[in-house]
Coordinates of N, CA and C in Angstrom, one line a residue:
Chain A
X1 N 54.6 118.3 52.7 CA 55.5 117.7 51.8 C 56.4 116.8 52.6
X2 N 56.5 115.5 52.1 CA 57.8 114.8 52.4 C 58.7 114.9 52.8
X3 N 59.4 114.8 53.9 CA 61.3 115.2 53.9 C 62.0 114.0 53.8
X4 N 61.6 113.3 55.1 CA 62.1 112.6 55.1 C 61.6 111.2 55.1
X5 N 62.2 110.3 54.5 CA 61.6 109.1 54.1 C 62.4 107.5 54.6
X6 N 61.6 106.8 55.6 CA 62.7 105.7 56.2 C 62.5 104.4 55.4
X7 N 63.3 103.2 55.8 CA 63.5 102.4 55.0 C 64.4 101.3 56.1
X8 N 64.0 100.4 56.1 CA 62.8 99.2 55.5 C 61.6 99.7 55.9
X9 N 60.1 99.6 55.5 CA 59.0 99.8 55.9 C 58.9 99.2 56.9
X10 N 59.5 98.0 57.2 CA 58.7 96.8 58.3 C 60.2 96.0 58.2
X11 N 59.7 95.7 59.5 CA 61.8 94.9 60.3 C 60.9 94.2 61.3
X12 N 61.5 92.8 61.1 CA 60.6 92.1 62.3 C 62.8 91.2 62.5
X13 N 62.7 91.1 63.4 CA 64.0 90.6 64.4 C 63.3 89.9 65.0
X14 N 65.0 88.8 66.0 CA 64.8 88.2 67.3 C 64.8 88.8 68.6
X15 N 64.6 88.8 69.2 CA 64.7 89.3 70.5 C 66.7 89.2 70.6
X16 N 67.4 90.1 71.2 CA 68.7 90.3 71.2 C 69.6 90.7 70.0
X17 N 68.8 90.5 68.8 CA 69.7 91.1 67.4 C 69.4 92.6 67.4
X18 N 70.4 93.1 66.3 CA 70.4 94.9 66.4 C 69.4 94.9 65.6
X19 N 69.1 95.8 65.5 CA 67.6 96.5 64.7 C 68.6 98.0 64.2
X20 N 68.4 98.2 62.7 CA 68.6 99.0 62.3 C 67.9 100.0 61.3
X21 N 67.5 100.9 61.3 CA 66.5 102.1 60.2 C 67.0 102.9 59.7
X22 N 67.0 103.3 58.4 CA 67.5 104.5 57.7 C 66.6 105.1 57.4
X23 N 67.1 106.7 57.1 CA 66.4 108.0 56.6 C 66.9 108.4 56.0
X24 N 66.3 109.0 54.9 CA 66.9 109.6 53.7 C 66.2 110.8 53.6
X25 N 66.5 111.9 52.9 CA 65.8 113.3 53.2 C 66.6 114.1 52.0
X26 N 65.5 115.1 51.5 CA 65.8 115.9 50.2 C 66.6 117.2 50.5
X27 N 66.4 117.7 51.5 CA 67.2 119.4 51.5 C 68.0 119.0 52.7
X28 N 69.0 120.5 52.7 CA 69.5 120.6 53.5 C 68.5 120.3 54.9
X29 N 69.7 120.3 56.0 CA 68.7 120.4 57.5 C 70.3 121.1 58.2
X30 N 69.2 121.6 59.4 CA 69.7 122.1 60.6 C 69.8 120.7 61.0
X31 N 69.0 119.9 62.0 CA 69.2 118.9 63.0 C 68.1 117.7 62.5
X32 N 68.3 116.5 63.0 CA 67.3 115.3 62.4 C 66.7 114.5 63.5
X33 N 65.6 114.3 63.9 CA 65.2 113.7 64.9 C 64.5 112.2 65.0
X34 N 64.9 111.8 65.8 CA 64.1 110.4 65.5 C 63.0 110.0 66.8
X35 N 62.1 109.6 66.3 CA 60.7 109.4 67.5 C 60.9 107.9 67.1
X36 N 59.6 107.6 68.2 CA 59.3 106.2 68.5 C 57.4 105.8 68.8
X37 N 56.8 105.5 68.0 CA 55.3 105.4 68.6 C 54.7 104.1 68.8
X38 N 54.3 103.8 69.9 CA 53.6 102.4 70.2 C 52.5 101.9 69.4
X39 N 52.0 101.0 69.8 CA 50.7 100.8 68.8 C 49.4 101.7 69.8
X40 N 48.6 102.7 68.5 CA 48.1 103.7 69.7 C 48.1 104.7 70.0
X41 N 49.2 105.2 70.3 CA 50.0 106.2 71.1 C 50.6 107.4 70.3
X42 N 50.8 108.5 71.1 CA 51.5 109.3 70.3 C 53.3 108.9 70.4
X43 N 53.8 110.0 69.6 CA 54.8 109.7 69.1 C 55.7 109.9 70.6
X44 N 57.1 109.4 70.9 CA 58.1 109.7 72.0 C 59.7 110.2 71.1
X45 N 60.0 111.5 71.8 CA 61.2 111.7 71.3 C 62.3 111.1 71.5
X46 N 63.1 110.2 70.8 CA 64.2 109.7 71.4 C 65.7 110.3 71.3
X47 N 66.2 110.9 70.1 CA 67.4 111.7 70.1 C 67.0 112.5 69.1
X48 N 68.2 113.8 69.2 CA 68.5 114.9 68.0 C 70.1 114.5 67.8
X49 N 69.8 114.4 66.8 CA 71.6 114.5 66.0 C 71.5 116.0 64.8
X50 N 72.6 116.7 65.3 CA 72.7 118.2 65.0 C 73.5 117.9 63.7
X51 N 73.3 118.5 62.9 CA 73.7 118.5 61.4 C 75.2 118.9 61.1
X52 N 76.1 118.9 62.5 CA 77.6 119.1 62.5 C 77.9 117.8 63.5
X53 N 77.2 116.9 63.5 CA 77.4 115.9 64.3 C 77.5 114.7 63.8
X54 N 78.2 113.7 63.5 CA 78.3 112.5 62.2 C 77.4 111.6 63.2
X55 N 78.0 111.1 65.2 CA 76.8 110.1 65.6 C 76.8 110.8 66.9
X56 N 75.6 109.8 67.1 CA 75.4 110.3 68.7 C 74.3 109.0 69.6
X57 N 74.9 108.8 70.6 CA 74.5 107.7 71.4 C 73.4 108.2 72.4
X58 N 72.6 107.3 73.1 CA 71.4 106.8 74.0 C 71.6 105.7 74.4
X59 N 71.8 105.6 75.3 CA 71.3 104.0 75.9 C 72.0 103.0 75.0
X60 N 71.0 102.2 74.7 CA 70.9 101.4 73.7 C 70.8 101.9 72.1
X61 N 70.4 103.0 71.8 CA 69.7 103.9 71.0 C 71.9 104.8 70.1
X62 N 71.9 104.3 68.8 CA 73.1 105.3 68.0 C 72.2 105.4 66.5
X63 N 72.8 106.7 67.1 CA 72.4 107.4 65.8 C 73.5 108.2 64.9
X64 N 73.3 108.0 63.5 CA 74.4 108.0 62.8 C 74.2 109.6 61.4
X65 N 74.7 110.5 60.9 CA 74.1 111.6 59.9 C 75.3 111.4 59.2
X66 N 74.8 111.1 57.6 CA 75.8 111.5 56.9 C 75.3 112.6 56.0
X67 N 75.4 113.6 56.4 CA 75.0 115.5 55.5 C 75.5 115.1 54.3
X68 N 76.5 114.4 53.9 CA 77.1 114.2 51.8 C 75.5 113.1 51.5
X69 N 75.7 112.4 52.0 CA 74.7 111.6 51.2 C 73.0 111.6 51.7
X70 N 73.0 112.9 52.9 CA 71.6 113.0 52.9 C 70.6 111.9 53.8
X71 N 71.2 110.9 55.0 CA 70.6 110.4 55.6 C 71.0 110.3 57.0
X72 N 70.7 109.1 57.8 CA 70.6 108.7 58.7 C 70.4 108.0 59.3
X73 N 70.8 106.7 60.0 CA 70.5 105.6 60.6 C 70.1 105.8 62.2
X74 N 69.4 105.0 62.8 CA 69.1 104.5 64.2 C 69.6 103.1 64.0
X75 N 70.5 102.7 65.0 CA 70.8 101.2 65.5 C 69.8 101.6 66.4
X76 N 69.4 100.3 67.1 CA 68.7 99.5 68.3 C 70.0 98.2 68.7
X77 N 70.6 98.4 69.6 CA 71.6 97.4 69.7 C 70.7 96.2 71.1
X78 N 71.0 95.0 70.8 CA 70.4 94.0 71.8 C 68.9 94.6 72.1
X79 N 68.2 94.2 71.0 CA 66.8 94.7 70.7 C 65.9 93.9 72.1
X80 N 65.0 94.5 72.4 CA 64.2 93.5 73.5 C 63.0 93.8 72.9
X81 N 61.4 92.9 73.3 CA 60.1 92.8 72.9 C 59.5 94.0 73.1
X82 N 60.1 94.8 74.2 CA 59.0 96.3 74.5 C 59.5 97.1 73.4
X83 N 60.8 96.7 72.4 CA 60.8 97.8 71.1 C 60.3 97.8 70.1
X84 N 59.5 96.9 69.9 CA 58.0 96.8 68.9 C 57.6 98.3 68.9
X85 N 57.5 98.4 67.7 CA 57.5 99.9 67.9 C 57.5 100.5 66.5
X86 N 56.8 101.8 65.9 CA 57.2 102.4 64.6 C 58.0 103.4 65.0
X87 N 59.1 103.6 64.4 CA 60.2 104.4 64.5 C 60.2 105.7 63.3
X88 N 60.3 106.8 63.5 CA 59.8 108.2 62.6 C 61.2 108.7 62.4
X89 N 61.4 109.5 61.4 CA 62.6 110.4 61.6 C 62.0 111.9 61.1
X90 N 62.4 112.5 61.7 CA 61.9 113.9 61.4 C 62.8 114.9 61.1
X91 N 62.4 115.7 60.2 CA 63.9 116.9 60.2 C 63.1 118.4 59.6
X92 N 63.9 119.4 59.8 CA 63.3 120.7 59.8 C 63.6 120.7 58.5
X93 N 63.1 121.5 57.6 CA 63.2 121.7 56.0 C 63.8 123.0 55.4
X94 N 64.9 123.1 56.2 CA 65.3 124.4 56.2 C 66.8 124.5 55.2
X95 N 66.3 125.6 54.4 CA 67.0 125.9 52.8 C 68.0 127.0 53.4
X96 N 67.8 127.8 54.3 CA 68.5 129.0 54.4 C 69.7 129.0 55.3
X97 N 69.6 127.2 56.0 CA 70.6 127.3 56.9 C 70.1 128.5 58.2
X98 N 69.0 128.9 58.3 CA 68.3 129.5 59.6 C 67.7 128.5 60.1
X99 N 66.8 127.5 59.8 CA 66.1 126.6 60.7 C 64.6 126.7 60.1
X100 N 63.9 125.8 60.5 CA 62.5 125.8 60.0 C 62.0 125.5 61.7
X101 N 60.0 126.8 61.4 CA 59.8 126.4 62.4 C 59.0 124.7 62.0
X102 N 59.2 124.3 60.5 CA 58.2 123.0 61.1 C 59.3 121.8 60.8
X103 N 58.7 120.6 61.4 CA 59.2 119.9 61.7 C 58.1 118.4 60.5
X104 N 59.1 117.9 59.9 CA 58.4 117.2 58.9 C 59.0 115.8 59.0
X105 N 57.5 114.7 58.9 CA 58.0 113.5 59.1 C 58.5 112.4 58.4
X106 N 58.8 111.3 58.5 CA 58.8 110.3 57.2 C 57.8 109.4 57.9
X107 N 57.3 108.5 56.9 CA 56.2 107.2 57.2 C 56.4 106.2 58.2
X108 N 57.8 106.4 58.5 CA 57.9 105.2 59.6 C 58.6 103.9 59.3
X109 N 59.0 103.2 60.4 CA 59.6 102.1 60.1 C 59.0 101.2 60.9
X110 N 57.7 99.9 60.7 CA 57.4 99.2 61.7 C 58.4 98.3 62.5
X111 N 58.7 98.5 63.6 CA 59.6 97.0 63.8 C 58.9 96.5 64.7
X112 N 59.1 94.9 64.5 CA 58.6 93.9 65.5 C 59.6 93.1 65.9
X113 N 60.3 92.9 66.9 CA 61.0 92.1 68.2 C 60.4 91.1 68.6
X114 N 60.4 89.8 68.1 CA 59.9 88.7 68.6 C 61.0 87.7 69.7
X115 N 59.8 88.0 70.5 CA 60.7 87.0 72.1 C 61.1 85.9 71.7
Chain B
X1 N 57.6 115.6 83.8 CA 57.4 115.0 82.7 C 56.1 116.1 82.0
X2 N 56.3 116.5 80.9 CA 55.5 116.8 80.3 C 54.1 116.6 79.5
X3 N 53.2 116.8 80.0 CA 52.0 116.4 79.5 C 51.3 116.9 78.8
X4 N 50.6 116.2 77.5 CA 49.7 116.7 76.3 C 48.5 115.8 76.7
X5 N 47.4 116.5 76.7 CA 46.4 115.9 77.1 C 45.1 116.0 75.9
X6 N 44.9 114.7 75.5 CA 43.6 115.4 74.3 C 42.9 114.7 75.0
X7 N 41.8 115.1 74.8 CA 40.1 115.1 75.5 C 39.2 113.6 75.2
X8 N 39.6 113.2 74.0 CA 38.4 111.9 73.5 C 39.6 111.1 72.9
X9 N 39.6 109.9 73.3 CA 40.4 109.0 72.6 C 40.2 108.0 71.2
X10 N 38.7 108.1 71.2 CA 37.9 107.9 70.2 C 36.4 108.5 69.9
X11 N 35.9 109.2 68.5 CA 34.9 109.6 68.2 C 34.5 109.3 67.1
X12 N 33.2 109.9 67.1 CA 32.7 108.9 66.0 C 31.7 110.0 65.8
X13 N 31.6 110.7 64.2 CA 31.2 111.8 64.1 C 30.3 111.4 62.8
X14 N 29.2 112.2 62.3 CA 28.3 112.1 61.1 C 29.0 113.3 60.2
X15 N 28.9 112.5 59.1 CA 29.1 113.5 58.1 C 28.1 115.0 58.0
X16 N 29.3 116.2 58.1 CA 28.7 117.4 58.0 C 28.6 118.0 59.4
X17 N 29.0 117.1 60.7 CA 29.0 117.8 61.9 C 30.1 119.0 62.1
X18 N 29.7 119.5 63.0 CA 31.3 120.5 63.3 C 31.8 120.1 64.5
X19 N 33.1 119.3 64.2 CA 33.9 118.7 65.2 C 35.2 119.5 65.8
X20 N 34.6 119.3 67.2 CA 36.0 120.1 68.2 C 36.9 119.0 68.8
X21 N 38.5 119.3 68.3 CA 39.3 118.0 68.9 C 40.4 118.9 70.4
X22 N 40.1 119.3 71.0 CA 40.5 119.3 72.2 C 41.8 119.3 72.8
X23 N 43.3 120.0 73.1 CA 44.6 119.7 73.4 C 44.8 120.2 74.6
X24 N 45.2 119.9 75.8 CA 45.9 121.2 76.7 C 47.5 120.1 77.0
X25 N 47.9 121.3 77.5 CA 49.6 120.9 77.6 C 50.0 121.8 79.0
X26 N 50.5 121.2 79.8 CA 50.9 121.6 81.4 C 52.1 121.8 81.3
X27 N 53.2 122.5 80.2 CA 54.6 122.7 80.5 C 54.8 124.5 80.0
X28 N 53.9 124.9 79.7 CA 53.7 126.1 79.5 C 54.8 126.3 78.3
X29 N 54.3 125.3 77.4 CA 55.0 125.4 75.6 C 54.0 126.5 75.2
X30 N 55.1 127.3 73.9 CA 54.4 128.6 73.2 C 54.5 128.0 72.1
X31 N 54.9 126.6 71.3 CA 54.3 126.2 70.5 C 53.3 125.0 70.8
X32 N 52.4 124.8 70.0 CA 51.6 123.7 69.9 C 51.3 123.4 68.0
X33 N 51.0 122.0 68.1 CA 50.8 121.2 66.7 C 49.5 120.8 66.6
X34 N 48.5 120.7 65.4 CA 48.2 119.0 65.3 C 48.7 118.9 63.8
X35 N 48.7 117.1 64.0 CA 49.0 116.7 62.7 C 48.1 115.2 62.4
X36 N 47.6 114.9 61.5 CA 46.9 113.7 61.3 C 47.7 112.8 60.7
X37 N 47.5 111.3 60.8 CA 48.5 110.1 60.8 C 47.2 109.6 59.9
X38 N 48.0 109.0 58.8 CA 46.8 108.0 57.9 C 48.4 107.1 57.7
X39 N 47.4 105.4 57.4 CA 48.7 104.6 57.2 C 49.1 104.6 55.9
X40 N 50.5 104.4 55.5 CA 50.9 104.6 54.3 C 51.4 106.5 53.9
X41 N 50.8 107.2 54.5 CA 51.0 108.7 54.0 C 51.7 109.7 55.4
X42 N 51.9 108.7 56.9 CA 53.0 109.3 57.8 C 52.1 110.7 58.3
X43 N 52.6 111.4 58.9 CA 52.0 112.1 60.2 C 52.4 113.4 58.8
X44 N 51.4 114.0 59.0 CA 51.0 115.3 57.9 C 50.8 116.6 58.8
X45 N 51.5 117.8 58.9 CA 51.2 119.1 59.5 C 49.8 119.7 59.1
X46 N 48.9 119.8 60.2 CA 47.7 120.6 59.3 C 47.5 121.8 60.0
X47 N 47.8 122.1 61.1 CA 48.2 123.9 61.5 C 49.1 123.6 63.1
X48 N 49.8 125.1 63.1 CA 50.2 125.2 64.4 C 50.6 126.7 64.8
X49 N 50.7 126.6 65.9 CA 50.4 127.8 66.6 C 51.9 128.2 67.5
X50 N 52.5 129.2 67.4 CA 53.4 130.1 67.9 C 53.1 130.8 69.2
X51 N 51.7 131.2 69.7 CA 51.5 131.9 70.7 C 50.1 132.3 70.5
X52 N 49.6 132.7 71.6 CA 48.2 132.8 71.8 C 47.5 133.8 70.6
X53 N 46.5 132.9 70.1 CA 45.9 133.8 68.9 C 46.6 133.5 67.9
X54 N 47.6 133.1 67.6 CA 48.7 132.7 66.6 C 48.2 131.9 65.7
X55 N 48.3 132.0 64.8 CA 48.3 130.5 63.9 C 48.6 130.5 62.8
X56 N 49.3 129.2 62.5 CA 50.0 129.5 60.6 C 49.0 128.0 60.3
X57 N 49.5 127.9 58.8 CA 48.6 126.7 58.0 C 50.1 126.0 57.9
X58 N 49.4 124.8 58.5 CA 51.0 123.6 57.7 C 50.5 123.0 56.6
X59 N 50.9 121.8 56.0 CA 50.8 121.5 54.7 C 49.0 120.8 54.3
X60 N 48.4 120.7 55.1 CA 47.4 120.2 54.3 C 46.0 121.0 55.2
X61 N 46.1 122.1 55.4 CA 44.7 122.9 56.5 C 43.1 122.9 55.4
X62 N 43.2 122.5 55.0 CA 42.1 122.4 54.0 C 41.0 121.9 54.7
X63 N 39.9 122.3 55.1 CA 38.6 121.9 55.8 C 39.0 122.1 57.1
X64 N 40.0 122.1 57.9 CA 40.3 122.5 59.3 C 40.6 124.1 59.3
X65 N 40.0 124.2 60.8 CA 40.6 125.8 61.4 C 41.3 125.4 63.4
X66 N 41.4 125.9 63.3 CA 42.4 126.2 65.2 C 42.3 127.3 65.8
X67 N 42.0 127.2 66.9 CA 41.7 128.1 67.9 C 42.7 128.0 69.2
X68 N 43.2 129.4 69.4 CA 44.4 129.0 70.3 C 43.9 130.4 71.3
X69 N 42.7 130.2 72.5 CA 42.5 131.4 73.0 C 43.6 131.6 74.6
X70 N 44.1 130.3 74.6 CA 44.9 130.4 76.2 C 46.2 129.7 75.7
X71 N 47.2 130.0 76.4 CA 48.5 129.5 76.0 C 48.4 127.9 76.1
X72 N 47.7 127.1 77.2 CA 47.9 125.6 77.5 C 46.9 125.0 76.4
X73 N 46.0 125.6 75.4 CA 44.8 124.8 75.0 C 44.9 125.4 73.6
X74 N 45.2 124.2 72.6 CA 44.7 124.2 71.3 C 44.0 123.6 70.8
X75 N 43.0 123.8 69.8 CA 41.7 122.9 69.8 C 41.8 123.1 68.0
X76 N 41.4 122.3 67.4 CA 40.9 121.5 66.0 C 39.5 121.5 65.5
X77 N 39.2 122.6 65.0 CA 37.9 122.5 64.5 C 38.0 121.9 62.6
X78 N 37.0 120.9 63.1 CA 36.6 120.5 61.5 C 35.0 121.4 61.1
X79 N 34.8 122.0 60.5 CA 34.0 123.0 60.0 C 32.6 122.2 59.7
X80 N 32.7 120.9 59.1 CA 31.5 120.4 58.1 C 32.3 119.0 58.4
X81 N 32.4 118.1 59.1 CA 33.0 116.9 58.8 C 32.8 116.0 57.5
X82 N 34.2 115.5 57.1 CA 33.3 114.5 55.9 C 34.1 113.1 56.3
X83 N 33.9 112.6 55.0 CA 34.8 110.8 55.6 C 35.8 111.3 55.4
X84 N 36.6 111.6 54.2 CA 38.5 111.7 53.9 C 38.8 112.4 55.3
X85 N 38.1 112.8 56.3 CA 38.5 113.3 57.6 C 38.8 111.8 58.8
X86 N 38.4 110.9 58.5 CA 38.4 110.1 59.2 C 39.9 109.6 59.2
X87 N 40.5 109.7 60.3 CA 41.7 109.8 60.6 C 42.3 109.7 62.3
X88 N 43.4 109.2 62.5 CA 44.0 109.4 63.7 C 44.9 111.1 64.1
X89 N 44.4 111.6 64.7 CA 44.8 112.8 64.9 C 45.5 113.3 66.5
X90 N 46.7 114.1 66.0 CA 47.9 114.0 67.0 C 48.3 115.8 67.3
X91 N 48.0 115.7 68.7 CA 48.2 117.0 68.8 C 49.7 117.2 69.3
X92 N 50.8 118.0 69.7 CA 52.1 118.1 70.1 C 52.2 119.2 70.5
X93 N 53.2 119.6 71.3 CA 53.8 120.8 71.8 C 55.1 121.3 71.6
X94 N 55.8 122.5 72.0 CA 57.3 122.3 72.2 C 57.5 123.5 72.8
X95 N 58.9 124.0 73.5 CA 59.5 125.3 74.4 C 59.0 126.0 72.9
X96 N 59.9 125.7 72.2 CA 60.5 126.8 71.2 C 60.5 126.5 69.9
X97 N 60.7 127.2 69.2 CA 61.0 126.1 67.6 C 62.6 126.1 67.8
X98 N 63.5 127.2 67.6 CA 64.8 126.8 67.4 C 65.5 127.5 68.8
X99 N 66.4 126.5 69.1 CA 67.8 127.0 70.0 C 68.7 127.8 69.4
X100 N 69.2 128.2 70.2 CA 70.3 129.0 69.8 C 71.4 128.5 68.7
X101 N 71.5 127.5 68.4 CA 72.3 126.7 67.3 C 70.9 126.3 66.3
X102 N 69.9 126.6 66.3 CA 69.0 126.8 65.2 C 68.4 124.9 65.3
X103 N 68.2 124.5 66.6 CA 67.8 123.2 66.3 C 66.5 123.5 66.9
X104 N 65.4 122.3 66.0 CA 64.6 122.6 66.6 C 63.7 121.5 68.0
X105 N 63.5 122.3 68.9 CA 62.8 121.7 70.2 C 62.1 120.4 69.8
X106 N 62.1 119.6 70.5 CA 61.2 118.3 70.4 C 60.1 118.5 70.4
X107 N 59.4 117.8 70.1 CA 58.0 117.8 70.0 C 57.8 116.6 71.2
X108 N 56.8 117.1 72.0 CA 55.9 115.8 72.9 C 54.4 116.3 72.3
X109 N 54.1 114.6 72.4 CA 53.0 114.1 71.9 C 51.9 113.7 72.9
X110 N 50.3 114.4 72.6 CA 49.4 113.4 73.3 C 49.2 111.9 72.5
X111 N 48.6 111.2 73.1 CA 48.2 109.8 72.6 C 47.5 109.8 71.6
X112 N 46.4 110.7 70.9 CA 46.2 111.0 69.7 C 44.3 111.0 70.1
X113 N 43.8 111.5 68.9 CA 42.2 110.6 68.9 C 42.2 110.8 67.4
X114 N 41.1 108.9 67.6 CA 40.7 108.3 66.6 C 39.4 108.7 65.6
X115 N 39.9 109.9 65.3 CA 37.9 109.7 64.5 C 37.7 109.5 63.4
X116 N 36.4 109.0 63.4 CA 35.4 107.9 62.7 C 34.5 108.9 61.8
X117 N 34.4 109.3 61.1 CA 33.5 110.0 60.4 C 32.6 109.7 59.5
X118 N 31.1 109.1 59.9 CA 30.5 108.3 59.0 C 29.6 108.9 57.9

């Protein structure tokens, strides 16, 4: 089943503009994760933002939870060509406030960074 | 660095074969995943495994079974291959499911295999 679901499908940018993705998701969660997969490739983990946590930074990489309204954003700040890339957000589906052991994805967000 | 290793990066299988898809993982994770990726429908749970011999059904195990006889190797049997099998398939690993604050472990990813089911 579904959890979580990102938006825009497809983000194509300049090279140096932010790149930004949302996730939206139906039940509660413990923690929300966001991956990254090449064309090809399996998926790469990039951050966990913990469900008492509003943001949380990487690198280049913020990530944003709002638990009232059930989502999530990833910025990509000063986007470069190697972030071509589908971007996942994932979250456990956990009703009890214990945790799930699975981990469930959304469809992705294509982005393309043109040099 | 952690490595998931699957076996065939591309196959190409006849309808009705019985196909083995192959995982080992070198970090000595006690969970392991696969999950198949179709475009439009996102990465789908179709079993995973807690510990050797282990295995639960995630959301779509229908025509698939798993075999988990050693802790580094989980393997994907398709029983009878057909075409709606024809898919990109993604095995994963992790330490644990939840930390001690109930989050759960990342998943690392092999690069996947592509099969073709004609």
């Amino acid at each position: 089943s579904q959890q979580g679901e990102e938006d825009p499908q497809a983000l194509s940018i300049q090279e140096g503009e932010n790149a930004t993705m949302n996730c939206s998701y139906k039940t509660s969660i413990n923690n929300l994760q966001w991956y990254r997969q090449n064309s090809g490739r399996g998926l790469v983990h990039l951050i966990l933002i913990r469900s008492n946590e509003r943001e949380k930074h990487s690198g280049r990489l913020r990530v944003t939870l709002d638990t009232s309204k059930k989502s999530s954003s990833l910025l990509i700040t000063a986007s470069r060509a190697a972030d071509t890339a589908s971007y996942f957000c994932a979250t456990d589906a956990s009703s009890s406030g214990a945790g799930s052991y699975q981990l469930t994805f959304g469809k992705g967000t294509k982005l393309s960074v043109i040099p | 660095d952690v490595k998931v290793t699957q076996s065939s990066r591309y196959l190409v299988k006849r309808t009705g074969e019985k196909v083995f898809l192959e995982c080992v993982q070198d970090m000595d994770h006690e969970n392991m995943f696969w999950y198949r990726q179709d475009p439009g429908l996102g990465l789908r749970l179709i079993y995973f495994s807690y510990d050797v011999k282990m295995k639960e059904k995630g959301d779509i195990p229908e025509g698939y079974s798993v075999s988990r006889e050693k802790k580094e190797r989980f393997s994907l049997i398709l029983e009878s291959a057909s075409t709606n099998q024809t898919s990109m398939y993604l095995c994963a690993s992790s330490w644990a499911f939840l930390d001690r604050d109930h989050n759960n472990s990342p998943l690392h990813f092999g690069n996947g295999t592509r099969l073709t089911v004609t």
